[in-house]
Tab-separated table of C-alpha atoms in Angstrom:
chain	number	residue	atom	x	y	z
B	1	GLN	CA	89.075	111.819	59.748
B	2	LYS	CA	88.105	109.035	57.368
B	3	GLU	CA	85.498	109.923	54.771
B	4	VAL	CA	83.263	106.990	55.754
B	5	GLU	CA	83.442	105.240	59.111
B	6	GLN	CA	81.642	102.165	60.334
B	7	ASN	CA	81.508	100.572	63.770
B	8	SER	CA	84.422	98.215	63.708
B	9	GLY	CA	82.738	95.030	64.887
B	10	PRO	CA	82.752	92.154	64.747
B	11	LEU	CA	79.089	92.246	65.720
B	12	SER	CA	77.455	89.121	67.085
B	13	VAL	CA	73.652	88.879	67.230
B	14	PRO	CA	71.397	85.947	68.196
B	15	GLU	CA	69.140	84.501	65.539
B	16	GLY	CA	65.803	86.274	65.377
B	17	ALA	CA	67.093	89.494	66.949
B	18	ILE	CA	67.608	92.895	65.305
B	19	ALA	CA	71.072	93.677	63.966
B	20	SER	CA	71.988	97.368	63.862
B	21	LEU	CA	74.816	98.615	61.658
B	22	ASN	CA	75.976	102.232	61.723
B	23	CYS	CA	77.916	104.504	59.423
B	24	THR	CA	79.012	108.152	59.519
B	25	TYR	CA	80.380	110.217	56.644
B	26	SER	CA	82.238	113.489	56.345
B	27	ASP	CA	81.183	114.947	52.948
B	28	ARG	CA	78.091	117.112	53.553
B	29	VAL	CA	77.197	117.282	49.843
B	30	SER	CA	76.808	113.511	49.470
B	31	GLN	CA	73.374	112.622	48.143
B	32	SER	CA	73.362	108.848	47.754
B	33	PHE	CA	74.036	106.138	50.263
B	34	PHE	CA	74.258	102.417	49.775
B	35	TRP	CA	74.608	99.262	51.822
B	36	TYR	CA	76.385	96.298	50.305
B	37	ARG	CA	76.635	92.784	51.721
B	38	GLN	CA	79.799	90.824	51.093
B	39	TYR	CA	80.134	87.159	51.888
B	40	SER	CA	83.630	85.843	52.515
B	41	GLY	CA	85.512	85.465	49.237
B	42	LYS	CA	82.703	87.027	47.209
B	43	SER	CA	82.044	90.446	45.716
B	44	PRO	CA	79.818	93.150	47.261
B	45	GLU	CA	76.096	92.781	46.610
B	46	LEU	CA	73.818	95.820	46.740
B	47	ILE	CA	71.055	95.367	49.314
B	48	MET	CA	69.786	98.901	50.004
B	49	SER	CA	70.022	102.400	48.590
B	50	ILE	CA	68.705	105.561	50.255
B	51	TYR	CA	68.666	109.145	49.014
B	52	SER	CA	66.305	111.076	51.334
B	53	ASN	CA	66.191	111.640	55.069
B	54	GLY	CA	64.135	109.102	56.977
B	55	ASP	CA	63.576	105.385	56.754
B	56	LYS	CA	63.395	103.075	53.783
B	57	GLU	CA	62.180	99.522	54.263
B	58	ASP	CA	62.705	96.499	52.026
B	59	GLY	CA	61.636	93.208	53.519
B	60	ARG	CA	63.631	92.568	56.677
B	61	PHE	CA	66.002	95.454	55.925
B	62	THR	CA	65.512	99.106	56.930
B	63	ALA	CA	67.933	101.853	55.992
B	64	GLN	CA	67.862	105.113	57.940
B	65	LEU	CA	69.406	108.393	56.803
B	66	ASN	CA	69.999	111.604	58.748
B	67	LYS	CA	71.871	114.084	56.566
B	68	ALA	CA	72.059	116.732	59.302
B	69	SER	CA	73.942	114.294	61.515
B	70	GLN	CA	75.746	112.734	58.522
B	71	TYR	CA	74.638	109.335	59.680
B	72	VAL	CA	73.233	106.305	57.910
B	73	SER	CA	72.268	102.973	59.436
B	74	LEU	CA	70.985	99.555	58.444
B	75	LEU	CA	68.648	97.477	60.574
B	76	ILE	CA	68.138	93.781	59.904
B	77	ARG	CA	65.037	92.364	61.586
B	78	ASP	CA	64.540	88.677	62.403
B	79	SER	CA	68.226	88.016	61.746
B	80	GLN	CA	69.044	84.708	60.086
B	81	PRO	CA	72.352	82.782	59.982
B	82	SER	CA	72.433	83.521	56.241
B	83	ASP	CA	72.763	87.224	57.133
B	84	SER	CA	76.255	86.522	58.498
B	85	ALA	CA	78.542	88.574	56.256
B	86	THR	CA	80.493	91.818	56.101
B	87	TYR	CA	78.307	94.860	55.517
B	88	LEU	CA	79.818	97.776	53.645
B	89	CYS	CA	78.495	101.311	53.832
B	90	ALA	CA	79.133	103.320	50.662
B	91	VAL	CA	78.684	107.037	50.105
B	92	SER	CA	78.406	108.501	46.636
B	93	ILE	CA	80.581	111.518	45.925
B	94	ILE	CA	80.180	113.310	42.625
B	95	GLN	CA	83.233	115.212	41.401
B	96	GLY	CA	82.535	115.280	37.691
B	97	ALA	CA	81.673	111.631	37.946
B	98	GLN	CA	80.152	109.507	40.658
B	99	LYS	CA	82.510	107.491	42.815
B	100	LEU	CA	81.694	105.362	45.822
B	101	VAL	CA	83.652	105.804	49.026
B	102	PHE	CA	83.397	102.756	51.266
B	103	GLY	CA	83.775	102.242	54.962
B	104	GLN	CA	85.985	99.444	56.184
B	105	GLY	CA	82.986	97.183	56.709
B	106	THR	CA	81.375	95.588	59.740
B	107	ARG	CA	81.518	91.823	60.096
B	108	LEU	CA	78.183	90.497	61.339
B	109	THR	CA	77.705	87.025	62.792
B	110	ILE	CA	74.237	85.653	63.510
B	111	ASN	CA	74.346	82.928	66.140
B	112	PRO	CA	71.750	80.117	65.869
V	1	ASP	CA	69.802	89.592	32.010
V	2	ALA	CA	73.573	89.223	32.235
V	3	GLY	CA	75.192	90.852	35.208
V	4	VAL	CA	78.687	92.281	35.391
V	5	THR	CA	81.264	89.752	34.232
V	6	GLN	CA	84.985	89.856	34.952
V	7	SER	CA	87.906	87.783	33.739
V	8	PRO	CA	90.026	86.087	34.777
V	9	THR	CA	88.789	85.049	38.223
V	10	HIS	CA	92.256	84.424	39.602
V	11	LEU	CA	95.701	85.479	38.466
V	12	ILE	CA	99.192	84.941	39.810
V	13	LYS	CA	102.002	87.229	38.688
V	14	THR	CA	105.500	88.101	39.828
V	15	ARG	CA	106.892	91.494	40.740
V	16	GLY	CA	107.626	93.727	37.755
V	17	GLN	CA	105.197	92.010	35.416
V	18	GLN	CA	102.182	93.593	33.775
V	19	VAL	CA	98.563	92.460	33.985
V	20	THR	CA	95.307	93.165	32.145
V	21	LEU	CA	91.916	92.574	33.743
V	22	ARG	CA	88.659	92.662	31.790
V	23	CYS	CA	85.091	93.639	32.564
V	24	SER	CA	81.781	93.547	30.718
V	25	PRO	CA	79.087	95.745	32.267
V	26	LYS	CA	75.557	94.735	33.072
V	27	SER	CA	73.192	94.937	30.111
V	28	GLY	CA	71.972	98.503	29.693
V	29	HIS	CA	74.821	100.060	31.666
V	30	ASP	CA	77.314	102.420	30.048
V	31	THR	CA	79.675	103.327	32.896
V	32	VAL	CA	82.407	101.180	34.383
V	33	SER	CA	84.255	101.849	37.620
V	34	TRP	CA	87.204	99.893	38.979
V	35	TYR	CA	87.983	99.300	42.641
V	36	GLN	CA	90.796	97.626	44.553
V	37	GLN	CA	89.930	95.735	47.729
V	38	ALA	CA	92.719	94.664	50.044
V	39	LEU	CA	92.039	91.922	52.565
V	40	GLY	CA	89.877	93.160	55.423
V	41	GLN	CA	89.302	96.590	53.871
V	42	GLY	CA	86.544	98.272	51.932
V	43	PRO	CA	86.964	98.745	48.173
V	44	GLN	CA	89.080	101.722	47.073
V	45	PHE	CA	88.116	103.646	43.935
V	46	ILE	CA	90.694	103.440	41.135
V	47	PHE	CA	88.940	105.194	38.217
V	48	GLN	CA	85.766	105.409	36.177
V	49	TYR	CA	85.200	105.192	32.431
V	50	TYR	CA	82.303	106.689	30.532
V	51	GLU	CA	82.020	107.378	26.809
V	52	GLU	CA	85.436	105.747	26.387
V	53	GLU	CA	87.117	108.370	28.555
V	54	GLU	CA	88.508	108.322	32.088
V	55	ARG	CA	86.117	110.570	34.011
V	56	GLN	CA	87.559	110.474	37.493
V	57	ARG	CA	90.558	108.928	39.156
V	58	GLY	CA	91.283	107.898	42.707
V	59	ASN	CA	94.596	108.063	44.519
V	60	PHE	CA	96.414	105.447	42.447
V	61	PRO	CA	99.714	105.834	40.558
V	62	ASP	CA	100.043	106.013	36.795
V	63	ARG	CA	100.992	102.326	36.765
V	64	PHE	CA	97.239	101.805	36.836
V	65	SER	CA	95.604	102.589	33.524
V	66	GLY	CA	92.445	101.634	31.754
V	67	HIS	CA	90.402	101.662	28.644
V	68	GLN	CA	86.753	101.503	27.655
V	69	PHE	CA	85.600	100.105	24.334
V	70	PRO	CA	82.631	101.178	22.178
V	71	ASN	CA	80.587	98.237	23.536
V	72	TYR	CA	81.139	99.670	27.069
V	73	SER	CA	83.434	96.851	28.191
V	74	SER	CA	86.593	97.900	29.963
V	75	GLU	CA	90.135	96.834	30.778
V	76	LEU	CA	92.317	97.630	33.766
V	77	ASN	CA	96.063	97.479	33.178
V	78	VAL	CA	98.669	97.473	35.903
V	79	ASN	CA	102.365	97.801	35.032
V	80	ALA	CA	105.469	97.077	37.102
V	81	LEU	CA	103.542	95.006	39.621
V	82	LEU	CA	104.414	95.350	43.292
V	83	LEU	CA	103.707	92.966	46.145
V	84	GLY	CA	101.240	95.549	47.470
V	85	ASP	CA	99.128	95.226	44.344
V	86	SER	CA	97.885	91.862	45.598
V	87	ALA	CA	94.148	92.370	46.082
V	88	LEU	CA	90.669	91.674	44.785
V	89	TYR	CA	89.983	93.905	41.785
V	90	LEU	CA	86.332	94.742	41.363
V	91	CYS	CA	84.536	96.142	38.378
V	92	ALA	CA	81.239	97.941	38.909
V	93	SER	CA	78.826	99.110	36.255
V	94	SER	CA	76.112	101.746	36.358
V	95	LEU	CA	74.021	103.952	34.105
V	96	GLY	CA	75.328	107.451	33.543
V	97	SER	CA	78.577	108.785	34.910
V	98	ASP	CA	77.223	111.524	37.175
V	99	ARG	CA	73.743	110.365	38.099
V	100	TYR	CA	73.670	110.326	41.876
V	101	ASN	CA	70.769	107.927	42.152
V	102	GLN	CA	72.194	105.144	40.004
V	103	PRO	CA	73.626	102.303	42.083
V	104	GLN	CA	76.773	100.525	41.028
V	105	HIS	CA	76.609	96.756	40.592
V	106	PHE	CA	79.722	94.675	41.091
V	107	GLY	CA	81.128	91.728	39.233
V	108	ASP	CA	82.649	88.725	40.992
V	109	GLY	CA	86.109	90.274	40.871
V	110	THR	CA	89.582	89.154	39.883
V	111	ARG	CA	91.839	88.011	42.677
V	112	LEU	CA	95.390	89.046	41.828
V	113	SER	CA	98.304	87.565	43.733
V	114	ILE	CA	101.829	88.918	43.314
V	115	LEU	CA	104.734	86.634	44.233
Protein backbone atom coordinates (compact mmCIF):
# COMPACT_ATOMS: atom_id res chain seq x y z
CA GLN A 1 0.00 0.00 0.00
CA LYS A 2 1.30 3.43 -0.94
CA GLU A 3 1.73 5.87 1.92
CA VAL A 4 -0.40 8.53 0.20
CA GLU A 5 -2.92 7.78 -2.52
CA GLN A 6 -4.97 10.13 -4.64
CA ASN A 7 -7.75 9.44 -7.12
CA SER A 8 -5.89 8.98 -10.34
CA GLY A 9 -7.84 11.34 -12.58
CA PRO A 10 -7.70 13.09 -14.87
CA LEU A 11 -10.72 14.90 -13.47
CA SER A 12 -12.78 17.10 -15.76
CA VAL A 13 -15.23 19.61 -14.27
CA PRO A 14 -17.36 22.29 -15.96
CA GLU A 15 -16.65 25.91 -15.13
CA GLY A 16 -18.59 27.09 -12.11
CA ALA A 17 -19.05 23.60 -10.66
CA ILE A 18 -17.47 22.09 -7.54
CA ALA A 19 -14.28 20.07 -8.00
CA SER A 20 -13.66 17.38 -5.39
CA LEU A 21 -10.19 15.93 -4.87
CA ASN A 22 -9.56 13.03 -2.49
CA CYS A 23 -6.56 11.60 -0.70
CA THR A 24 -5.99 8.71 1.72
CA TYR A 25 -2.90 8.05 3.82
CA SER A 26 -1.54 5.09 5.73
CA ASP A 27 0.48 6.60 8.63
CA ARG A 28 -1.92 7.02 11.58
CA VAL A 29 0.45 9.33 13.48
CA SER A 30 0.53 11.97 10.74
CA GLN A 31 -0.53 15.35 12.08
CA SER A 32 -0.20 17.76 9.16
CA PHE A 33 -1.75 17.67 5.74
CA PHE A 34 -1.20 19.95 2.80
CA TRP A 35 -2.58 20.56 -0.66
CA TYR A 36 -0.27 21.91 -3.33
CA ARG A 37 -1.20 23.10 -6.81
CA GLN A 38 1.25 22.53 -9.61
CA TYR A 39 0.86 24.07 -13.03
CA SER A 40 2.53 22.29 -15.93
CA GLY A 41 6.27 22.93 -15.90
CA LYS A 42 6.13 24.82 -12.60
CA SER A 43 6.87 23.98 -8.99
CA PRO A 44 4.27 23.06 -6.34
CA GLU A 45 2.49 25.98 -4.70
CA LEU A 46 0.97 25.60 -1.24
CA ILE A 47 -2.76 26.36 -1.28
CA MET A 48 -4.11 24.76 1.92
CA SER A 49 -2.88 23.27 5.16
CA ILE A 50 -5.02 21.43 7.72
CA TYR A 51 -4.09 19.98 11.09
CA SER A 52 -7.39 19.21 12.89
CA ASN A 53 -10.40 17.10 12.04
CA GLY A 54 -13.15 18.96 10.23
CA ASP A 55 -13.30 21.60 7.55
CA LYS A 56 -11.05 24.55 6.85
CA GLU A 57 -12.15 27.17 4.35
CA ASP A 58 -10.05 29.71 2.47
CA GLY A 59 -11.86 31.58 -0.25
CA ARG A 60 -13.11 29.11 -2.83
CA PHE A 61 -11.08 26.27 -1.31
CA THR A 62 -12.20 23.95 1.51
CA ALA A 63 -9.99 21.26 2.97
CA GLN A 64 -11.59 18.43 4.94
CA LEU A 65 -9.77 16.08 7.30
CA ASN A 66 -10.96 12.85 8.93
CA LYS A 67 -8.10 11.28 10.87
CA ALA A 68 -10.16 8.26 11.94
CA SER A 69 -10.73 7.38 8.29
CA GLN A 70 -7.25 8.62 7.29
CA TYR A 71 -8.82 10.75 4.62
CA VAL A 72 -8.27 14.30 3.45
CA SER A 73 -10.04 16.11 0.64
CA LEU A 74 -10.03 19.43 -1.18
CA LEU A 75 -13.13 21.09 -2.57
CA ILE A 76 -12.89 23.91 -5.09
CA ARG A 77 -16.12 25.89 -5.44
CA ASP A 78 -17.04 27.97 -8.50
CA SER A 79 -14.25 26.31 -10.48
CA GLN A 80 -12.41 28.55 -12.93
CA PRO A 81 -10.28 27.61 -15.97
CA SER A 82 -7.29 28.98 -14.04
CA ASP A 83 -7.81 26.16 -11.52
CA SER A 84 -6.73 23.65 -14.18
CA ALA A 85 -3.57 22.10 -12.75
CA THR A 86 -2.27 19.02 -10.95
CA TYR A 87 -3.18 18.93 -7.27
CA LEU A 88 -0.79 17.18 -4.92
CA CYS A 89 -1.78 15.87 -1.52
CA ALA A 90 1.10 15.86 0.98
CA VAL A 91 1.23 14.25 4.40
CA SER A 92 3.78 15.29 6.98
CA ILE A 93 5.66 12.48 8.69
CA ILE A 94 8.00 13.32 11.53
CA GLN A 95 10.84 10.86 12.12
CA GLY A 96 13.33 13.11 13.85
CA ALA A 97 12.62 15.67 11.19
CA GLN A 98 9.56 16.54 9.18
CA LYS A 99 9.33 15.14 5.68
CA LEU A 100 6.47 15.42 3.23
CA VAL A 101 5.15 12.32 1.52
CA PHE A 102 3.25 13.15 -1.65
CA GLY A 103 0.57 11.38 -3.59
CA GLN A 104 0.99 10.99 -7.32
CA GLY A 105 -1.25 13.98 -7.97
CA THR A 106 -4.62 14.44 -9.63
CA ARG A 107 -4.79 16.38 -12.88
CA LEU A 108 -7.81 18.68 -12.88
CA THR A 109 -9.23 20.30 -16.00
CA ILE A 110 -11.92 22.97 -15.79
CA ASN A 111 -13.91 23.19 -19.01
CA PRO A 112 -15.27 26.63 -20.00
CA ASP B 1 10.14 39.13 0.93
CA ALA B 2 12.29 36.82 -1.18
CA GLY B 3 10.93 33.35 -1.69
CA VAL B 4 12.93 30.18 -2.19
CA THR B 5 15.45 30.58 -5.00
CA GLN B 6 17.17 27.78 -6.88
CA SER B 7 19.94 27.72 -9.46
CA PRO B 8 20.44 26.84 -12.18
CA THR B 9 16.97 26.53 -13.72
CA HIS B 10 18.02 23.99 -16.31
CA LEU B 11 21.03 21.73 -16.62
CA ILE B 12 22.12 19.14 -19.15
CA LYS B 13 24.72 16.55 -18.17
CA THR B 14 25.97 13.23 -19.48
CA ARG B 15 26.09 9.90 -17.70
CA GLY B 16 28.88 9.60 -15.14
CA GLN B 17 29.23 13.33 -14.56
CA GLN B 18 28.66 15.15 -11.30
CA VAL B 19 26.28 18.03 -10.64
CA THR B 20 25.71 20.62 -7.90
CA LEU B 21 22.37 22.34 -7.41
CA ARG B 22 21.90 25.35 -5.14
CA CYS B 23 19.09 26.68 -2.99
CA SER B 24 18.51 29.77 -0.88
CA PRO B 25 15.61 29.45 1.57
CA LYS B 26 12.81 31.90 2.08
CA SER B 27 13.69 34.77 4.40
CA GLY B 28 13.24 33.67 8.00
CA HIS B 29 13.43 29.95 7.24
CA ASP B 30 16.22 27.78 8.60
CA THR B 31 15.43 24.32 7.22
CA VAL B 32 15.95 23.09 3.68
CA SER B 33 14.54 19.90 2.20
CA TRP B 34 15.29 18.48 -1.23
CA TYR B 35 12.89 16.51 -3.41
CA GLN B 36 13.13 14.74 -6.75
CA GLN B 37 10.11 14.83 -9.04
CA ALA B 38 10.01 12.52 -12.03
CA LEU B 39 7.62 13.31 -14.87
CA GLY B 40 4.03 12.56 -13.92
CA GLN B 41 4.88 11.69 -10.30
CA GLY B 42 4.69 13.43 -6.97
CA PRO B 43 7.91 14.75 -5.41
CA GLN B 44 10.06 12.19 -3.56
CA PHE B 45 11.93 13.24 -0.42
CA ILE B 46 15.72 13.10 -0.74
CA PHE B 47 16.93 14.64 2.55
CA GLN B 48 16.58 17.57 4.92
CA TYR B 49 19.18 19.91 6.37
CA TYR B 50 18.89 21.84 9.60
CA GLU B 51 21.64 23.46 11.65
CA GLU B 52 24.09 22.43 8.92
CA GLU B 53 23.40 18.75 9.48
CA GLU B 54 21.47 16.13 7.52
CA ARG B 55 18.47 15.39 9.73
CA GLN B 56 16.61 12.80 7.73
CA ARG B 57 17.16 10.96 4.49
CA GLY B 58 14.81 9.33 2.03
CA ASN B 59 15.42 6.21 -0.02
CA PHE B 60 18.19 7.60 -2.21
CA PRO B 61 21.71 6.20 -2.72
CA ASP B 62 24.88 7.75 -1.35
CA ARG B 63 25.51 9.32 -4.77
CA PHE B 64 23.15 11.99 -3.50
CA SER B 65 24.75 14.22 -0.90
CA GLY B 66 24.20 17.69 0.42
CA HIS B 67 25.39 20.52 2.51
CA GLN B 68 23.93 23.45 4.41
CA PHE B 69 25.84 26.65 5.02
CA PRO B 70 25.71 29.00 8.03
CA ASN B 71 23.40 31.36 6.09
CA TYR B 72 20.95 28.41 5.71
CA SER B 73 21.49 28.03 1.96
CA SER B 74 22.04 24.51 0.72
CA GLU B 75 23.58 22.46 -2.06
CA LEU B 76 22.57 19.11 -3.51
CA ASN B 77 25.34 17.09 -5.13
CA VAL B 78 24.79 14.07 -7.32
CA ASN B 79 27.75 11.94 -8.43
CA ALA B 80 28.04 9.35 -11.19
CA LEU B 81 24.88 10.55 -12.91
CA LEU B 82 22.52 7.97 -14.37
CA LEU B 83 19.86 8.40 -17.02
CA GLY B 84 17.28 7.81 -14.28
CA ASP B 85 18.44 10.91 -12.43
CA SER B 86 16.71 13.05 -15.05
CA ALA B 87 14.03 14.91 -13.10
CA LEU B 88 12.91 18.19 -11.60
CA TYR B 89 14.84 18.81 -8.38
CA LEU B 90 12.91 20.88 -5.88
CA CYS B 91 14.15 22.69 -2.83
CA ALA B 92 11.69 23.49 -0.06
CA SER B 93 12.29 25.66 2.96
CA SER B 94 10.52 25.81 6.31
CA LEU B 95 10.99 26.98 9.87
CA GLY B 96 12.21 24.37 12.32
CA SER B 97 13.13 20.83 11.41
CA ASP B 98 10.49 18.97 13.43
CA ARG B 99 7.63 21.42 13.74
CA TYR B 100 4.61 19.62 12.36
CA ASN B 101 2.62 22.74 11.65
CA GLN B 102 5.21 24.53 9.52
CA PRO B 103 4.47 24.24 5.81
CA GLN B 104 7.25 23.79 3.31
CA HIS B 105 7.52 26.31 0.49
CA PHE B 106 9.06 25.29 -2.81
CA GLY B 107 11.41 27.03 -5.16
CA ASP B 108 10.98 26.94 -8.93
CA GLY B 109 13.20 23.88 -9.22
CA THR B 110 16.12 22.80 -11.36
CA ARG B 111 15.32 20.63 -14.34
CA LEU B 112 18.17 18.17 -14.81
CA SER B 113 18.47 16.22 -18.04
CA ILE B 114 20.96 13.38 -18.41
CA LEU B 115 22.04 12.40 -21.92
